[in-house]
Amino acid sequence: MKRLARWARAEWGDLYAAVRGPLRRRGWRAVPLALTAVGLTAALHFVHNQSWGYDLVQDAGAVRAADPLWTALLRTPLSLFVPALDLPVWGALAQILFVFGIAEICLGRWRTLTLAYTATLAGTLYARVGVWLGPDSPLGLPASDAHVVDTGPSAAVVGLAVFLGWRYGARFTAAAVIAAMVAEVLVKENLAGKEHLAAIAAMLLVCAISATRRRRDRARAGTVSGRPRRG
């Protein structure tokens, strides 16, 4: 039990410390973005399930590879909050609240939104490239996937989880998320699973760029601090 506790502290200690203080001081006021995202996702899911609202949500927030690119880009911001109709919405809402909430506290509101949209856009653009490559390519997709709606909030959740795991030293957690998404594709190869992998690839690229910048900043700071003073 002690060994497990030590492992948990090493894995999640930094993340817990970053989240605990703001939540204790401000409560739910610390995560307005996450609460807004949950409310918007729930509202869109309700409207999407109504006969009068289905076409409305489809026209405003459903993205497919068959759509013109400019149309897809215009719909992408709202598509982030349109959950899949064939999956339990409560699971999606819980994931959004948990992952978006942690990201909002640790990374800030605008960085969280930027990373979420980056992950979603990576999946959206991959679908177009995959259909263009065709099913004979290892990275390709069948032509029928061009008419399948994109993943919605799940790609953003997966991308944020991987970035947070890398940023706060929860490397096993990030690896577990990646392994789960790879297993999803191996067990049930579909567009959603491959878009999740595209979102992860985008986040790993962001992590690599961020790590390179930090190394450069540290090296530059070390050079400046070690430079002999004149006079």
Protein backbone atom coordinates (compact mmCIF):
# COMPACT_ATOMS: atom_id res chain seq x y z
CA MET A 1 0.00 0.00 0.00
CA LYS A 2 2.83 2.42 0.83
CA ARG A 3 4.54 1.62 -2.44
CA LEU A 4 1.30 2.35 -4.31
CA ALA A 5 0.91 5.64 -2.42
CA ARG A 6 4.47 6.65 -3.31
CA TRP A 7 3.83 5.83 -6.95
CA ALA A 8 0.60 7.85 -6.93
CA ARG A 9 2.38 10.85 -5.41
CA ALA A 10 5.15 10.61 -8.00
CA GLU A 11 2.65 10.25 -10.84
CA TRP A 12 -0.04 12.75 -9.85
CA GLY A 13 1.54 14.80 -7.06
CA ASP A 14 2.40 17.86 -9.17
CA LEU A 15 -0.96 17.81 -10.91
CA TYR A 16 -2.81 17.46 -7.61
CA ALA A 17 -0.86 20.32 -6.07
CA ALA A 18 -1.62 22.57 -9.04
CA VAL A 19 -5.37 21.86 -8.90
CA ARG A 20 -5.97 21.63 -5.15
CA GLY A 21 -5.27 25.25 -4.20
CA PRO A 22 -7.52 26.98 -6.77
CA LEU A 23 -10.36 24.53 -6.16
CA ARG A 24 -10.19 25.02 -2.39
CA ARG A 25 -10.14 28.80 -2.69
CA ARG A 26 -12.68 29.31 -5.46
CA GLY A 27 -14.62 26.06 -5.84
CA TRP A 28 -16.58 25.82 -9.10
CA ARG A 29 -15.67 29.44 -9.89
CA ALA A 30 -12.19 28.17 -10.74
CA VAL A 31 -13.48 26.30 -13.82
CA PRO A 32 -15.95 28.53 -15.70
CA LEU A 33 -14.74 27.28 -19.08
CA ALA A 34 -15.27 23.63 -18.12
CA LEU A 35 -18.76 24.35 -16.77
CA THR A 36 -19.66 26.29 -19.91
CA ALA A 37 -18.37 23.45 -22.10
CA VAL A 38 -20.46 20.92 -20.16
CA GLY A 39 -23.57 23.08 -20.38
CA LEU A 40 -23.12 23.74 -24.10
CA THR A 41 -22.48 20.06 -24.84
CA ALA A 42 -25.58 19.02 -22.88
CA ALA A 43 -27.72 21.65 -24.62
CA LEU A 44 -26.49 20.65 -28.09
CA HIS A 45 -27.09 16.98 -27.31
CA PHE A 46 -30.66 17.74 -26.25
CA VAL A 47 -31.37 19.84 -29.35
CA HIS A 48 -29.67 17.26 -31.59
CA ASN A 49 -32.08 14.59 -30.36
CA GLN A 50 -35.19 16.62 -31.21
CA SER A 51 -36.89 16.35 -34.58
CA TRP A 52 -36.85 20.13 -34.91
CA GLY A 53 -33.21 20.50 -33.85
CA TYR A 54 -31.38 17.66 -35.61
CA ASP A 55 -30.81 19.51 -38.88
CA LEU A 56 -29.94 22.69 -37.00
CA VAL A 57 -27.08 21.04 -35.10
CA GLN A 58 -25.95 19.14 -38.18
CA ASP A 59 -25.75 22.32 -40.25
CA ALA A 60 -23.97 24.30 -37.51
CA GLY A 61 -21.63 21.80 -35.88
CA ALA A 62 -21.37 18.48 -37.73
CA VAL A 63 -18.09 18.15 -39.65
CA ARG A 64 -17.45 15.57 -42.35
CA ALA A 65 -14.51 15.07 -44.68
CA ALA A 66 -16.90 15.38 -47.62
CA ASP A 67 -17.75 18.96 -46.64
CA PRO A 68 -15.96 21.86 -48.34
CA LEU A 69 -12.92 22.82 -46.28
CA TRP A 70 -14.14 26.34 -45.51
CA THR A 71 -17.45 24.93 -44.28
CA ALA A 72 -15.66 22.43 -42.04
CA LEU A 73 -13.42 25.14 -40.59
CA LEU A 74 -16.44 27.33 -39.82
CA ARG A 75 -18.18 24.42 -38.08
CA THR A 76 -15.13 23.17 -36.19
CA PRO A 77 -15.46 25.50 -33.15
CA LEU A 78 -19.00 24.29 -32.43
CA SER A 79 -18.22 20.69 -33.42
CA LEU A 80 -16.00 20.51 -30.34
CA PHE A 81 -19.19 20.45 -28.23
CA VAL A 82 -21.37 18.13 -30.35
CA PRO A 83 -21.21 14.64 -28.80
CA ALA A 84 -21.83 11.46 -30.76
CA LEU A 85 -25.48 10.43 -30.71
CA ASP A 86 -24.66 6.72 -30.45
CA LEU A 87 -22.67 7.07 -27.21
CA PRO A 88 -23.86 7.85 -23.64
CA VAL A 89 -23.77 11.62 -23.25
CA TRP A 90 -23.13 11.42 -19.49
CA GLY A 91 -19.76 9.84 -20.11
CA ALA A 92 -18.80 12.66 -22.47
CA LEU A 93 -19.99 15.32 -19.99
CA ALA A 94 -18.00 13.75 -17.15
CA GLN A 95 -14.85 13.60 -19.29
CA ILE A 96 -15.23 17.22 -20.37
CA LEU A 97 -15.79 18.44 -16.81
CA PHE A 98 -12.82 16.49 -15.45
CA VAL A 99 -10.23 17.05 -18.18
CA PHE A 100 -11.24 20.57 -19.21
CA GLY A 101 -11.47 21.57 -15.54
CA ILE A 102 -7.96 20.37 -14.74
CA ALA A 103 -6.58 21.92 -17.91
CA GLU A 104 -8.28 25.25 -17.22
CA ILE A 105 -6.73 25.48 -13.77
CA CYS A 106 -3.28 24.28 -14.81
CA LEU A 107 -2.91 25.86 -18.23
CA GLY A 108 -5.33 28.77 -18.26
CA ARG A 109 -8.54 29.31 -20.17
CA TRP A 110 -7.16 30.41 -23.53
CA ARG A 111 -4.39 27.84 -23.70
CA THR A 112 -6.89 25.11 -22.89
CA LEU A 113 -9.18 26.26 -25.70
CA THR A 114 -6.25 26.54 -28.11
CA LEU A 115 -5.03 23.02 -27.36
CA ALA A 116 -8.57 21.61 -27.50
CA TYR A 117 -9.17 23.14 -30.92
CA THR A 118 -5.74 22.05 -32.13
CA ALA A 119 -6.54 18.44 -31.23
CA THR A 120 -9.99 18.64 -32.84
CA LEU A 121 -8.65 20.29 -35.98
CA ALA A 122 -5.92 17.65 -36.27
CA GLY A 123 -8.58 14.95 -36.37
CA THR A 124 -10.69 16.90 -38.85
CA LEU A 125 -7.79 17.48 -41.24
CA TYR A 126 -6.54 13.90 -40.88
CA ALA A 127 -9.94 12.59 -42.02
CA ARG A 128 -9.57 14.51 -45.28
CA VAL A 129 -6.02 13.30 -45.85
CA GLY A 130 -6.97 9.73 -44.92
CA VAL A 131 -9.84 9.61 -47.41
CA TRP A 132 -7.56 11.08 -50.07
CA LEU A 133 -4.91 8.41 -49.38
CA GLY A 134 -7.50 5.66 -49.65
CA PRO A 135 -7.87 2.30 -47.89
CA ASP A 136 -4.75 0.80 -49.46
CA SER A 137 -2.51 3.16 -47.48
CA PRO A 138 -1.60 2.33 -43.85
CA LEU A 139 -2.81 5.80 -42.89
CA GLY A 140 -5.70 5.85 -45.32
CA LEU A 141 -9.46 5.61 -44.86
CA PRO A 142 -12.26 4.14 -46.97
CA ALA A 143 -14.26 6.56 -49.10
CA SER A 144 -17.36 5.92 -46.97
CA ASP A 145 -15.67 7.66 -44.00
CA ALA A 146 -15.93 10.96 -45.85
CA HIS A 147 -19.60 11.03 -44.84
CA VAL A 148 -19.06 10.10 -41.17
CA VAL A 149 -19.35 12.91 -38.61
CA ASP A 150 -16.13 13.79 -36.75
CA THR A 151 -15.53 12.75 -33.15
CA GLY A 152 -16.73 15.90 -31.38
CA PRO A 153 -15.34 16.55 -27.89
CA SER A 154 -13.52 13.23 -27.46
CA ALA A 155 -10.50 14.20 -29.57
CA ALA A 156 -10.05 17.37 -27.50
CA VAL A 157 -10.35 15.42 -24.24
CA VAL A 158 -7.77 12.86 -25.34
CA GLY A 159 -5.38 15.55 -26.58
CA LEU A 160 -5.63 17.61 -23.39
CA ALA A 161 -5.13 14.50 -21.23
CA VAL A 162 -1.92 13.62 -23.06
CA PHE A 163 -0.59 17.18 -22.87
CA LEU A 164 -1.37 17.47 -19.14
CA GLY A 165 0.27 14.12 -18.45
CA TRP A 166 3.45 15.25 -20.19
CA ARG A 167 3.47 18.75 -18.70
CA TYR A 168 2.98 17.63 -15.08
CA GLY A 169 5.06 14.47 -15.08
CA ALA A 170 2.17 11.98 -15.21
CA ARG A 171 3.94 10.07 -17.94
CA PHE A 172 2.37 6.70 -17.14
CA THR A 173 -1.11 8.24 -17.36
CA ALA A 174 -0.32 9.86 -20.71
CA ALA A 175 1.10 6.56 -21.97
CA ALA A 176 -2.01 4.72 -20.76
CA VAL A 177 -4.26 7.12 -22.68
CA ILE A 178 -2.19 6.63 -25.83
CA ALA A 179 -2.20 2.84 -25.40
CA ALA A 180 -5.97 2.83 -24.93
CA MET A 181 -6.48 4.80 -28.15
CA VAL A 182 -4.14 2.49 -30.07
CA ALA A 183 -6.04 -0.52 -28.70
CA GLU A 184 -9.31 1.09 -29.78
CA VAL A 185 -8.07 1.28 -33.36
CA LEU A 186 -6.72 -2.28 -33.30
CA VAL A 187 -9.95 -3.74 -31.87
CA LYS A 188 -12.44 -1.60 -33.78
CA GLU A 189 -10.87 0.28 -36.65
CA ASN A 190 -13.04 3.31 -37.35
CA LEU A 191 -12.78 7.01 -38.11
CA ALA A 192 -13.18 8.13 -34.50
CA GLY A 193 -10.29 5.97 -33.29
CA LYS A 194 -7.93 7.21 -36.00
CA GLU A 195 -8.93 10.82 -35.35
CA HIS A 196 -8.03 10.27 -31.69
CA LEU A 197 -4.58 9.12 -32.79
CA ALA A 198 -4.27 12.21 -35.00
CA ALA A 199 -5.15 14.40 -32.01
CA ILE A 200 -2.52 12.61 -29.91
CA ALA A 201 0.09 13.08 -32.64
CA ALA A 202 -0.68 16.81 -32.72
CA MET A 203 -0.31 17.06 -28.94
CA LEU A 204 2.97 15.14 -28.96
CA LEU A 205 4.24 17.59 -31.56
CA VAL A 206 3.17 20.50 -29.33
CA CYS A 207 4.94 18.83 -26.39
CA ALA A 208 8.13 18.43 -28.44
CA ILE A 209 8.06 22.08 -29.53
CA SER A 210 7.43 23.23 -25.96
CA ALA A 211 10.27 21.06 -24.63
CA THR A 212 12.65 22.42 -27.27
CA ARG A 213 11.76 26.00 -26.37
CA ARG A 214 12.30 25.33 -22.67
CA ARG A 215 15.72 23.81 -23.32
CA ARG A 216 16.68 26.82 -25.43
CA ASP A 217 15.45 29.23 -22.75
CA ARG A 218 17.42 27.40 -20.04
CA ALA A 219 20.53 27.31 -22.19
CA ARG A 220 20.17 31.01 -23.00
CA ALA A 221 19.62 31.88 -19.35
CA GLY A 222 22.66 29.81 -18.36
CA THR A 223 24.80 31.54 -20.97
CA VAL A 224 23.72 34.98 -19.81
CA SER A 225 24.18 34.18 -16.11
CA GLY A 226 27.58 32.63 -16.73
CA ARG A 227 28.87 35.47 -18.86
CA PRO A 228 31.56 37.48 -17.06
CA ARG A 229 30.52 41.03 -16.20
CA ARG A 230 32.41 43.94 -17.70
CA GLY A 231 33.96 46.71 -15.66
